[in-house]
Short mmCIF file of C-alpha atoms and ligand atoms in Angstrom, two decimals:
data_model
loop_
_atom_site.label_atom_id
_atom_site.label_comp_id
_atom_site.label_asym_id
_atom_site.label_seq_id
_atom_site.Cartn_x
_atom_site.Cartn_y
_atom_site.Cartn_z
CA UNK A 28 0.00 0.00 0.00
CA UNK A 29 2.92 2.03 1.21
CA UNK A 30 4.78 0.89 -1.93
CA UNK A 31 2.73 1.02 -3.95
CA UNK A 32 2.68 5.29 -4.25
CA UNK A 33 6.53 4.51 -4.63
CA UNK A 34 8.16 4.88 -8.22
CA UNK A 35 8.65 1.37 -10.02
CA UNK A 36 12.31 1.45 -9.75
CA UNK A 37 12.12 2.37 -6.04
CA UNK A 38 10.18 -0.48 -5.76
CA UNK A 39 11.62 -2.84 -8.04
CA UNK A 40 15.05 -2.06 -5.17
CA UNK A 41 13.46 -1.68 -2.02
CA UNK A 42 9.77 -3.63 -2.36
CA UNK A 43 9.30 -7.02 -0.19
CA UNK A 44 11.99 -6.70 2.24
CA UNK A 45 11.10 -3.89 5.27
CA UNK A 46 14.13 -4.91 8.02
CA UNK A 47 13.31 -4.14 11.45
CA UNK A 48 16.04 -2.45 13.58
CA UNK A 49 19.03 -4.79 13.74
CA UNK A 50 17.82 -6.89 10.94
CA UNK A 51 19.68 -7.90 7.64
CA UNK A 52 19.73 -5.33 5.29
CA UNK A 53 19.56 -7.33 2.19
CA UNK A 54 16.33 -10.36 2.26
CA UNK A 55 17.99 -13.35 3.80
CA UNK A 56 17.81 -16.53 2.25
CA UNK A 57 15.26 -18.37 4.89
CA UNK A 58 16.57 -22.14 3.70
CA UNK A 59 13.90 -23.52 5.80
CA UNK A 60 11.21 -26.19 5.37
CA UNK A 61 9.67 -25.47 8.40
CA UNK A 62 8.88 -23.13 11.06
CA UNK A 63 8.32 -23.41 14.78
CA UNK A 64 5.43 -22.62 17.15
CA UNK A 65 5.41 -22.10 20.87
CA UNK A 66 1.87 -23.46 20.96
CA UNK A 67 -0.26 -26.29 19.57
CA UNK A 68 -3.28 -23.84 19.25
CA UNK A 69 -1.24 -21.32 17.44
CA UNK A 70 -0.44 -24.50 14.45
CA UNK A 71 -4.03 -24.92 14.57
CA UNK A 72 -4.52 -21.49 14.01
CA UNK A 73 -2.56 -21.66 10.36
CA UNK A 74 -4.03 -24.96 9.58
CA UNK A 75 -7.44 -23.44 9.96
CA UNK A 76 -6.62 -20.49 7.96
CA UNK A 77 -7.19 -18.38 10.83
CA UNK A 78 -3.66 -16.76 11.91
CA UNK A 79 -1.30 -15.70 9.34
CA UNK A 80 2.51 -17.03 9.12
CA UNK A 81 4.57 -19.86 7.61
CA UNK A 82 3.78 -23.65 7.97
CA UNK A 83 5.62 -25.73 5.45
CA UNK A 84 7.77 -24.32 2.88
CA UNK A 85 5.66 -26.37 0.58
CA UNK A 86 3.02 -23.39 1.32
CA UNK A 87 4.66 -20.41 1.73
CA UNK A 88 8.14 -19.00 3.00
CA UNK A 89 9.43 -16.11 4.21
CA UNK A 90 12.07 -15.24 1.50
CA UNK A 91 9.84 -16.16 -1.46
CA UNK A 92 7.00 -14.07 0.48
CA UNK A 93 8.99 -11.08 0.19
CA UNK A 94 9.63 -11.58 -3.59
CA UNK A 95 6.04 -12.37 -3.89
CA UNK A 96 4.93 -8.91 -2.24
CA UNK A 97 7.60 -7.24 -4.43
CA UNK A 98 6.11 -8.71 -7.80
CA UNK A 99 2.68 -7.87 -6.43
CA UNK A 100 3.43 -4.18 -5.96
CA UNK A 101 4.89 -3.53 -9.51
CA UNK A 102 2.54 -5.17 -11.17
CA UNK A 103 -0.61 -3.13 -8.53
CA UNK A 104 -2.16 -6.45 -7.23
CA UNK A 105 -3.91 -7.29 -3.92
CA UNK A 106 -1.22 -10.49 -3.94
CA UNK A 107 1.32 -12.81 -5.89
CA UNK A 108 2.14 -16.62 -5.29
CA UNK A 109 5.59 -17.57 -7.26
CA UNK A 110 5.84 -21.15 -8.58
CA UNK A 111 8.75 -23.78 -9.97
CA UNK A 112 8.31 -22.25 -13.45
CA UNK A 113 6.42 -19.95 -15.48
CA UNK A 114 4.85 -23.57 -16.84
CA UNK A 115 3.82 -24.01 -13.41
CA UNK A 116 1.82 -20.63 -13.10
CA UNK A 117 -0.08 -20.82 -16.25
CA UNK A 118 -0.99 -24.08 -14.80
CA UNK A 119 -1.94 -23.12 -11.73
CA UNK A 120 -3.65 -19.20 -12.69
CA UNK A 121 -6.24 -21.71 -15.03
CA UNK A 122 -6.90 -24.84 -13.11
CA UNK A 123 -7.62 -22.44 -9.86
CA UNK A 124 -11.32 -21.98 -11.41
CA UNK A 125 -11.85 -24.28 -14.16
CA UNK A 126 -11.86 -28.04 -13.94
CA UNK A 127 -12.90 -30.94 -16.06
CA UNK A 128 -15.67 -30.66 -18.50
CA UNK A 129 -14.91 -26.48 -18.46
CA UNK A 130 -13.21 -24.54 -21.01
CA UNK A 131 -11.77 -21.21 -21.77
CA UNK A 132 -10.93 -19.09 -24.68
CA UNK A 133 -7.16 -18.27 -25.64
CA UNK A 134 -5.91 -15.85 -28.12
CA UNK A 135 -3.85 -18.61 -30.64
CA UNK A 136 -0.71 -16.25 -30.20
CA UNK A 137 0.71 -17.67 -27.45
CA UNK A 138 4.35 -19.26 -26.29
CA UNK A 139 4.55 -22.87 -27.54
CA UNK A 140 4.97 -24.36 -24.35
CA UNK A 141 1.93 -22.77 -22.56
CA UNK A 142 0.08 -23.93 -26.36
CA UNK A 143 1.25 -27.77 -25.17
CA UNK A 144 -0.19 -27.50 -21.66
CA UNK A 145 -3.60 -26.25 -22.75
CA UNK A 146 -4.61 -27.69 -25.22
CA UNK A 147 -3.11 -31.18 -25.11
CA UNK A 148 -1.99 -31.62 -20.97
CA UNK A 149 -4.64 -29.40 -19.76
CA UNK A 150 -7.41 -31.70 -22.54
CA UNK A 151 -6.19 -34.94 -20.73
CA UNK A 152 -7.33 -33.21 -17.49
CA UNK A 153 -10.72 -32.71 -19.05
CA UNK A 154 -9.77 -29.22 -19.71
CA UNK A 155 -10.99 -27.69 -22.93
CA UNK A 156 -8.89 -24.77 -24.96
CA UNK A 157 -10.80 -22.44 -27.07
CA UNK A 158 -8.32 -20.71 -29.81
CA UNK A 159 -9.21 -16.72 -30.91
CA UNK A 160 -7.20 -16.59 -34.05
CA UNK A 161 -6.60 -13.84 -35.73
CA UNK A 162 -8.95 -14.27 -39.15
CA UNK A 163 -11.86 -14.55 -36.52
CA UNK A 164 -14.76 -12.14 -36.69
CA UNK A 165 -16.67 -11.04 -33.82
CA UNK A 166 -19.28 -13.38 -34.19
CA UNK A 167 -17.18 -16.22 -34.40
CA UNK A 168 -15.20 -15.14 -31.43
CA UNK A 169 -18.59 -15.02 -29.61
CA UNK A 170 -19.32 -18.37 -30.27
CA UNK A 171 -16.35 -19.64 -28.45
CA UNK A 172 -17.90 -18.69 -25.22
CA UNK A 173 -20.50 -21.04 -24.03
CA UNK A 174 -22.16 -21.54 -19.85
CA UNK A 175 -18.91 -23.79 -19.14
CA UNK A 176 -16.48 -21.16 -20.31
CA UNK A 177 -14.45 -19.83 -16.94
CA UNK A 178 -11.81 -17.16 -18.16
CA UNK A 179 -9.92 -15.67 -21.19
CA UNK A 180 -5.96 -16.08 -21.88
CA UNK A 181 -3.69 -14.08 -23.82
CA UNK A 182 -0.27 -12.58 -23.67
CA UNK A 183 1.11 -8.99 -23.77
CA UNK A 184 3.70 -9.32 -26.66
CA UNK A 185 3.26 -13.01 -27.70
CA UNK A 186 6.52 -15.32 -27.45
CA UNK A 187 7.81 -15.48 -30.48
CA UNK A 188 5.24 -13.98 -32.80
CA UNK A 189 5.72 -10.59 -30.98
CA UNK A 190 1.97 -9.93 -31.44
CA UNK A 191 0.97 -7.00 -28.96
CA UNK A 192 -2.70 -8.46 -27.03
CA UNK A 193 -5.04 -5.91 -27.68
CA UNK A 194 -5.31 -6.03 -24.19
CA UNK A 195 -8.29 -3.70 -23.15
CA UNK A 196 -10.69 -5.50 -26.28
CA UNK A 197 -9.82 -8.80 -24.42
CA UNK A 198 -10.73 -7.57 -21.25
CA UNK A 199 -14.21 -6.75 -22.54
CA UNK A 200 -14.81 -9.56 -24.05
CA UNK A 201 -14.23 -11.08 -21.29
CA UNK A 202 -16.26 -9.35 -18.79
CA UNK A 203 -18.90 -9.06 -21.05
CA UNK A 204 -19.21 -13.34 -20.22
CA UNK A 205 -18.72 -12.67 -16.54
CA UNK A 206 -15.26 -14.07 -16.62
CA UNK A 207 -11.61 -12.99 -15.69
CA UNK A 208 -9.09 -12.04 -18.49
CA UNK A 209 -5.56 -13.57 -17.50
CA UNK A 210 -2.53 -12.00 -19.40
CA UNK A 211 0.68 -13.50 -19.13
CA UNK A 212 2.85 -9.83 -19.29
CA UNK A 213 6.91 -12.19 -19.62
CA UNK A 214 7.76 -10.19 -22.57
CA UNK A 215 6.46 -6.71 -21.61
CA UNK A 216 7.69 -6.83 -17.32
CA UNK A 217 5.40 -4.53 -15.18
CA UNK A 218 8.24 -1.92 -16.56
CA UNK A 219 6.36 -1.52 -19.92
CA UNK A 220 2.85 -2.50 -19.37
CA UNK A 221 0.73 -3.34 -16.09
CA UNK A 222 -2.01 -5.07 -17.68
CA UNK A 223 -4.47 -4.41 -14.79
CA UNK A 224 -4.46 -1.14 -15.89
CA UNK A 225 -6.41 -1.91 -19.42
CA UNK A 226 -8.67 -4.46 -17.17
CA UNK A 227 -7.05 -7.55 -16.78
CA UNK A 228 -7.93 -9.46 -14.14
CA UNK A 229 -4.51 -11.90 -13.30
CA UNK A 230 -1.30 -11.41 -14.63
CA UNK A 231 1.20 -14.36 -14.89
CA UNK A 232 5.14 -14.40 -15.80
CA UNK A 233 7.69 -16.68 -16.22
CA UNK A 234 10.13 -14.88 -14.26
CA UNK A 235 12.86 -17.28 -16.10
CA UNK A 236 13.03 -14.84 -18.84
CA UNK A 237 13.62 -10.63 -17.92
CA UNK A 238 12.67 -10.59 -14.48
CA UNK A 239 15.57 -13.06 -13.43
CA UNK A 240 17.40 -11.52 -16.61
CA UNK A 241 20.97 -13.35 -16.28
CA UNK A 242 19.46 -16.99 -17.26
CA UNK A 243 20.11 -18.41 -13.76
CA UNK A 244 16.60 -19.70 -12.29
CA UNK A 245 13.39 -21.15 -13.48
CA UNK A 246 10.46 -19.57 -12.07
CA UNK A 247 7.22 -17.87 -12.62
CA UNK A 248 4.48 -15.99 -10.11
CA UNK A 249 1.03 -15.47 -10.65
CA UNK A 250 -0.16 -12.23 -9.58
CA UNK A 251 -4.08 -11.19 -8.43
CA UNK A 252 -5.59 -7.31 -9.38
CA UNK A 253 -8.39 -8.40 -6.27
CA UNK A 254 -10.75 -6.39 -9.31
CA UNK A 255 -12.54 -9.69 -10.40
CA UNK A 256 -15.99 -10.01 -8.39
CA UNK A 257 -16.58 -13.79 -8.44
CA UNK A 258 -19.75 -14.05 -6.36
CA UNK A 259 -21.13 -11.16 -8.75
CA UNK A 260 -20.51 -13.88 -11.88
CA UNK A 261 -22.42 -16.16 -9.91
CA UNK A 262 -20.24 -19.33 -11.23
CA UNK A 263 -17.39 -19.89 -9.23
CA UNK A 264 -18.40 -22.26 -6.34
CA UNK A 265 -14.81 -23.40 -5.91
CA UNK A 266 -14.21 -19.54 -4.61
CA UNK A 267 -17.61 -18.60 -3.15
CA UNK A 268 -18.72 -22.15 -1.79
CA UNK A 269 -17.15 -23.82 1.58
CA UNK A 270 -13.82 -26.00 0.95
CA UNK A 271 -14.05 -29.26 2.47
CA UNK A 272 -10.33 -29.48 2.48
CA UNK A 273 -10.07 -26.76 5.31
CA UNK A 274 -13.38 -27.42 6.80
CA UNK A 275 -15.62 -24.91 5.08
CA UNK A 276 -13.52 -21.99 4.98
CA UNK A 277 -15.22 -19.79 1.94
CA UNK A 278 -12.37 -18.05 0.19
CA UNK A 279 -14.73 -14.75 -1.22
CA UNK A 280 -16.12 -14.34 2.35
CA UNK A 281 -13.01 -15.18 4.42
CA UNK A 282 -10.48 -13.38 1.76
CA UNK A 283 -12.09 -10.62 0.31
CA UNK A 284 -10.11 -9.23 -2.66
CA UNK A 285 -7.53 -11.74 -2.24
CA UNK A 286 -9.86 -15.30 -2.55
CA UNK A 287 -8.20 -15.96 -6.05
CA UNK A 288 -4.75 -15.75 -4.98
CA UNK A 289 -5.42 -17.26 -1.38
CA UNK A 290 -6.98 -20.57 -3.12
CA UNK A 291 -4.20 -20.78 -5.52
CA UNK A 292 -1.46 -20.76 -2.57
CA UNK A 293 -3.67 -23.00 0.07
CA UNK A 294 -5.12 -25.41 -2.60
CA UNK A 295 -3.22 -25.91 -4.99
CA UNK A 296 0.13 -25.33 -3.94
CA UNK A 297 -0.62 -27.16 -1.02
CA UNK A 298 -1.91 -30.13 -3.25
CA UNK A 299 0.53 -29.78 -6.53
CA UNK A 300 3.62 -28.74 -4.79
CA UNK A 301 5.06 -26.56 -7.94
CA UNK A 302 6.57 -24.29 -5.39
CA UNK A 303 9.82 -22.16 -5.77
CA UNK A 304 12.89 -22.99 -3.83
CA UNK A 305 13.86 -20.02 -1.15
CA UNK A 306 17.64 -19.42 -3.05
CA UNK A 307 15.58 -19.13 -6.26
CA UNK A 308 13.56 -16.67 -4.79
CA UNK A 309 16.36 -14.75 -3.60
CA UNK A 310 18.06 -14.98 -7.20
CA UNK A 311 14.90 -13.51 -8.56
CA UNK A 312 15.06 -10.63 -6.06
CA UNK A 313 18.01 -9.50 -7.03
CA UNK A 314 17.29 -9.53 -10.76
CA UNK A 315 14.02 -7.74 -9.63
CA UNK A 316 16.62 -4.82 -8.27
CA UNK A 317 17.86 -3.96 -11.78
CA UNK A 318 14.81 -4.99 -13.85
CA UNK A 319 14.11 -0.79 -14.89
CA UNK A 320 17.57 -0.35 -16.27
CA UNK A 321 17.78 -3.91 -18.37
CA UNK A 322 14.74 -3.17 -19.79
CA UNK A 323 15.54 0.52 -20.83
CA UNK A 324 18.71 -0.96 -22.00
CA UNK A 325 17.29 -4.00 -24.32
CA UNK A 326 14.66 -2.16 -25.72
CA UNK A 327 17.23 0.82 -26.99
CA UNK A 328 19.37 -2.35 -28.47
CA UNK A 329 16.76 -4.26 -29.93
CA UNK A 330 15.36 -1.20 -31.69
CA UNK A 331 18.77 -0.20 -33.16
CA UNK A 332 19.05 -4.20 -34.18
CA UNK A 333 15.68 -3.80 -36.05
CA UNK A 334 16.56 -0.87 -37.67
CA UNK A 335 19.97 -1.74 -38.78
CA UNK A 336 18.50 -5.11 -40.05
CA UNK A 337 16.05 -3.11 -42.30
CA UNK A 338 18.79 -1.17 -43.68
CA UNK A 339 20.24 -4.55 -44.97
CA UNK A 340 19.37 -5.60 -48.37
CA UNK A 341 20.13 -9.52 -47.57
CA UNK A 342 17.52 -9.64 -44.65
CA UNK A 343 13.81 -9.98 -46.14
CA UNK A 344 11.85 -8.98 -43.32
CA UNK A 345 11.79 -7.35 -39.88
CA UNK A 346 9.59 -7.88 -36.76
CA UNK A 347 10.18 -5.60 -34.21
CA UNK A 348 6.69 -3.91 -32.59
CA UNK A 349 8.41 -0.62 -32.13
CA UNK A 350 9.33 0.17 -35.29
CA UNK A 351 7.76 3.27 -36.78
CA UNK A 352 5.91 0.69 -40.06
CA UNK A 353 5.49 -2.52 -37.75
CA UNK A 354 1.92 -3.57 -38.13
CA UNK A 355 1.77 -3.54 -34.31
CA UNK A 356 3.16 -0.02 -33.70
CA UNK A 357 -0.47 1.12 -32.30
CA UNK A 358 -0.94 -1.19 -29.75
CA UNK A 359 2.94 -1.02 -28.89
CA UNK A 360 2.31 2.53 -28.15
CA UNK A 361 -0.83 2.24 -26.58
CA UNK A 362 0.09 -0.68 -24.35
CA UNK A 363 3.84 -0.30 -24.02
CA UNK A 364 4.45 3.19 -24.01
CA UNK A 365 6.32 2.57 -27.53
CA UNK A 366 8.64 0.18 -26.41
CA UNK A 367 9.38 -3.30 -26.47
CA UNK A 368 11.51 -6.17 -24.85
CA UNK A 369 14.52 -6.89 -26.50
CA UNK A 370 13.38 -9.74 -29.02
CA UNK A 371 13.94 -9.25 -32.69
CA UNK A 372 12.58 -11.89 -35.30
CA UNK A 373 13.43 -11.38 -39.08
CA UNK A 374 14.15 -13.44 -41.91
CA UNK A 375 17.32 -13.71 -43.81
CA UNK A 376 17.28 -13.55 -47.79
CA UNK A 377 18.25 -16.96 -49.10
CA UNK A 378 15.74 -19.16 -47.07
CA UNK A 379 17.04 -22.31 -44.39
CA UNK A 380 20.66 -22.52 -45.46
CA UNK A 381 21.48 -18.66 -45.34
CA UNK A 382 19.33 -17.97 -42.11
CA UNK A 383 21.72 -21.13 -40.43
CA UNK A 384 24.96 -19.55 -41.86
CA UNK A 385 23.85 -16.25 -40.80
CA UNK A 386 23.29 -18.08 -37.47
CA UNK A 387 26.55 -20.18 -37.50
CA UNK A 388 28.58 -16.66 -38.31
CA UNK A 389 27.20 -15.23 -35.05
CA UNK A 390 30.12 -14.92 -32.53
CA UNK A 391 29.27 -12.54 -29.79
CA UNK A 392 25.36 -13.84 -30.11
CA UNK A 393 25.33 -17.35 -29.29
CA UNK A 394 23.03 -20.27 -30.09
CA UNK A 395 20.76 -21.02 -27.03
CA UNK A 396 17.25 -22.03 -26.51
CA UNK A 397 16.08 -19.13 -24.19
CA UNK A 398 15.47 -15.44 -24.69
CA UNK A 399 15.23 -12.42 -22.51
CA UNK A 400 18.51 -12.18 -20.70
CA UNK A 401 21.32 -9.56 -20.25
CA UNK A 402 23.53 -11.83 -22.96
CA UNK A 403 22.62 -11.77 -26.58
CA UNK A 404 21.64 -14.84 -27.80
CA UNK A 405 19.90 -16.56 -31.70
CA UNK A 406 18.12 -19.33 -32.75
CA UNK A 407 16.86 -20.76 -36.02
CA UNK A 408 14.01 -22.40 -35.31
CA UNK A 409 13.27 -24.05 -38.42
CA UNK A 410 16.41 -26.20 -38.06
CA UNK A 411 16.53 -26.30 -34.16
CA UNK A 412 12.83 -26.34 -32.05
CA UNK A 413 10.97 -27.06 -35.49
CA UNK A 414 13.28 -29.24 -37.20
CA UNK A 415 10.86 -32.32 -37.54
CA UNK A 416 8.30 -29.53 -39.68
CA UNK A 417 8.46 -29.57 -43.11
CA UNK A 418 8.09 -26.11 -45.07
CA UNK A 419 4.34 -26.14 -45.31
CA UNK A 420 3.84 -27.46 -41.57
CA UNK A 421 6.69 -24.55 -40.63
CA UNK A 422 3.88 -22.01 -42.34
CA UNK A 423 1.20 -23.71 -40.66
CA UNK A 424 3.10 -22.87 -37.10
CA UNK A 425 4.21 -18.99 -37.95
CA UNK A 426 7.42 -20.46 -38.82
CA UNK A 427 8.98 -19.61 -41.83
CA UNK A 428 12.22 -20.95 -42.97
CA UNK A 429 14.62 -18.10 -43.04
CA UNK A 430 12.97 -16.77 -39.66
CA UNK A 431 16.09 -15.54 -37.04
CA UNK A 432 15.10 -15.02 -33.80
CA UNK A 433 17.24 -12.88 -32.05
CA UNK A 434 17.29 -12.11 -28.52
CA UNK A 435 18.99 -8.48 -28.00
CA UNK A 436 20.82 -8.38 -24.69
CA UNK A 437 21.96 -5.58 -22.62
CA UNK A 438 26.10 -5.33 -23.96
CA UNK A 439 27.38 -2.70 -26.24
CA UNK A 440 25.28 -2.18 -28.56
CA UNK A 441 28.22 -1.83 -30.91
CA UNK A 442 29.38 -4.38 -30.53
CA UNK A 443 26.67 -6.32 -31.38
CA UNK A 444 26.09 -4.60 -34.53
CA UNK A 445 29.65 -5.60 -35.67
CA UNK A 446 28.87 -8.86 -34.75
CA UNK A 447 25.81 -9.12 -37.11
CA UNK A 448 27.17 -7.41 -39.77
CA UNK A 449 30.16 -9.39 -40.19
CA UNK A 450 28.07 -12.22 -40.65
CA UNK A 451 25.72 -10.72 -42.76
CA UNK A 452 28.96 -10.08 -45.13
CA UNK A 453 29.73 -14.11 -44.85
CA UNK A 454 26.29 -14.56 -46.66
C1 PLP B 506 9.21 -19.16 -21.22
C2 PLP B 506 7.79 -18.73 -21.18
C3 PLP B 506 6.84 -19.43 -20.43
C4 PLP B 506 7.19 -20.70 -19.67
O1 PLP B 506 7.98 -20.37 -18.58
P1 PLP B 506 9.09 -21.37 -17.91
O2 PLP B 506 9.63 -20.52 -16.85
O3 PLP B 506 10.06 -21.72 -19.00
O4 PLP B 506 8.33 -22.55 -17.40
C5 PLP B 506 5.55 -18.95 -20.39
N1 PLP B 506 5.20 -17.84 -21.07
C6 PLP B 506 6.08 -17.15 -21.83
C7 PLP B 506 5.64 -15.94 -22.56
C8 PLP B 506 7.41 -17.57 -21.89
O5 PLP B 506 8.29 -16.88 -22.66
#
């Protein structure tokens, strides 16, 4: 509440951790899996729900509880839980209120991964995804929704189509069915765009990608705006009905604002144990600290990148949302402030072979599978994470066969112009 009148970068330093007199300056790494009680009543206090602190680190713990209030604060939410993986919190943000023989709607451009776990992990769970694409009319879209539909997905700048979510359109469409809109905002960071403001309802990351930003720890959070009035929809009983697994504690009457997030953490994290490890939290926290100057600092590099790129007559094609002719320049500025994270796609003239040479000529910019850290870093996909595809299947999946994806980090930007042009001259 305090923090939250703060400036983003105070917070994104100073949120979470409030030492007493005495205390640690820095959060301390709390490498605990329990927690100790000077009463039996007071345990039965916590496993009532009743009393606030730590149980089981399962649960909750103090260091991750700090990160958690951090996260919650930049992105203006009543409350955040962080999980094993961002995997873990698009899990976890969906299956809080929908369950077998439910669906929900998705916008189609979505990361691959979270694509897998909806609509052939989640299906197995009796789970149904709904795909918006993007040759749907209204009416179409419309149709998607039926009594059994329980919230609406979609991601800030889509990994790696770098499609901006007409966020505030979603939103509507959403509430207009009496369900939440949940964005997942990894590309965009709270730094760029804090989706609650256009009317999401839950915002997800996988903190694995800027938030961390050096490529050290898996993680992801969900986080809870405390805007979405479920007993108002009338059809969330699993948040407005008793729970039998804590003896009839009703999370909309007993939580307030915070019922979402307080089910996710007591449920489900309680039952699935995707739960974050205290040194990864503390990893994340200090990525957290410098989160407002990375940003600043990939989206100035990525946009020289894209520009220098469309300069070159052997690259075909850039996609960059902040450049002045990108077909998502309007929602870039209206979402993102004009800016963007630091990932670049284009495609190299020549097809497959010269997009891998360009690749393979690459010194400073390695060849990983991950994006969004402070090192610069490629990958073909078509010969690498879609290598089983043929050509048309590649087209099929946004794929094309000279598509680069390039993931700008935070060095000299120089330097990393040298790098690409010398092996744009190799071509
Ligand atoms: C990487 C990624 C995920 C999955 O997160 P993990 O931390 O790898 O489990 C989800 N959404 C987006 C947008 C991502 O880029």
């Amino acid at each position: 509440m305090k923090q939250e009148k703060q400036g983003i970068e105070t917070v994104c330093v100073q949120g979470g951790w409030e030492p007493e007199g005495g205390e640690p300056r820095v959060l301390p790494i709390y490498q605990s899996t329990t927690y100790k009680y000077d009463s039996g009543e007071q345990l039965g206090g916590l496993f009532d729900l009743t009393s606030d602190g730590h149980m089981y680190t399962r649960i909750s713990n103090p260091t991750v509880e700090c990160v958690e209030k951090k996260i919650a604060a930049l992105e203006g939410g009543v409350g955040a839980m962080c999980t094993s993986a961002g995997q873990a919190a698009s899990l976890c943000a969906v299956f809080n209120i929908a369950g077998a023989g439910q669906n929900f709607v998705c916008s189609s451009s979505i990361y691959g991964g979270t694509a897998n776990l909806f609509a052939v992990t989640m299906a197995r769970m009796g789970i149904e995804v709904r795909f918006v694409t993007p040759e749907m009319k209204e009416d179409e879209i419309e149709a998607l929704f039926d009594g059994n539909t329980r919230l609406v997905f979609g991601e800030t700048v889509a990994n790696p189509a770098l499609t901006v979510l007409d966020i505030e359109y979603y939103a509507s469409l959403a509430h207009r069915h009496s369900v939440p809109l949940i964005v997942d905002n990894t590309f965009a960071t709270p730094i760029f765009c804090r989706p609650f403001e256009y009317g999401a309802d839950i915002v997800i990351h996988s903190t694995t990608k800027y938030m961390d930003g050096h490529a050290q720890v898996v993680g992801g959070v969900i986080v809870d705006s405390g805007n979405f009035d479920w007993e108002a929809a009338g059809k969330y009983p699993e948040l407005c009905a008793p729970d039998e697994s804590y003896h009839g504690v009703v999370y909309t009457r007993d939580f307030g604002r915070s019922a979402y997030i307080t089910k996710a953490r007591v449920q489900l994290m309680r039952d699935l144990g995707t739960t974050p490890q205290p040194l990864a939290a503390y990893l994340l926290n200090l990525g957290l600290e410098t989160l407002p100057l990375r940003m600043e600092r990939h989206f100035e590099n990525a946009l020289a990148v894209a520009k220098f790129l469309k300069a070159s007559d052997k690259i075909a094609w850039v996609n960059y949302p902040a450049l002045e002719d990108s077909d998502q320049r309007d929602r870039c500025e209206k979402y993102l402030g004009g800016k963007c994270c630091g990932v670049v796609s284009f495609g190299v003239k020549g097809g497959r072979e010269a997009a891998m040479k360009f690749m393979n000529s690459l010194s400073l910019a390695k060849i990983v599978v991950h994006v969004a850290d402070a090192r610069t870093c490629v990958l073909h996909p078509a010969s690498t994470t879609h290598r089983q595809l043929t050509d048309t299947q590649l087209a099929d999946a946004g794929v094309s066969p000279d598509l680069v994806r390039m993931s700008v980090g935070i060095e000299s930007i120089d330097d990393i112009i040298n790098d690409i042009r010398t092996a744009l001259e190799s071509l």
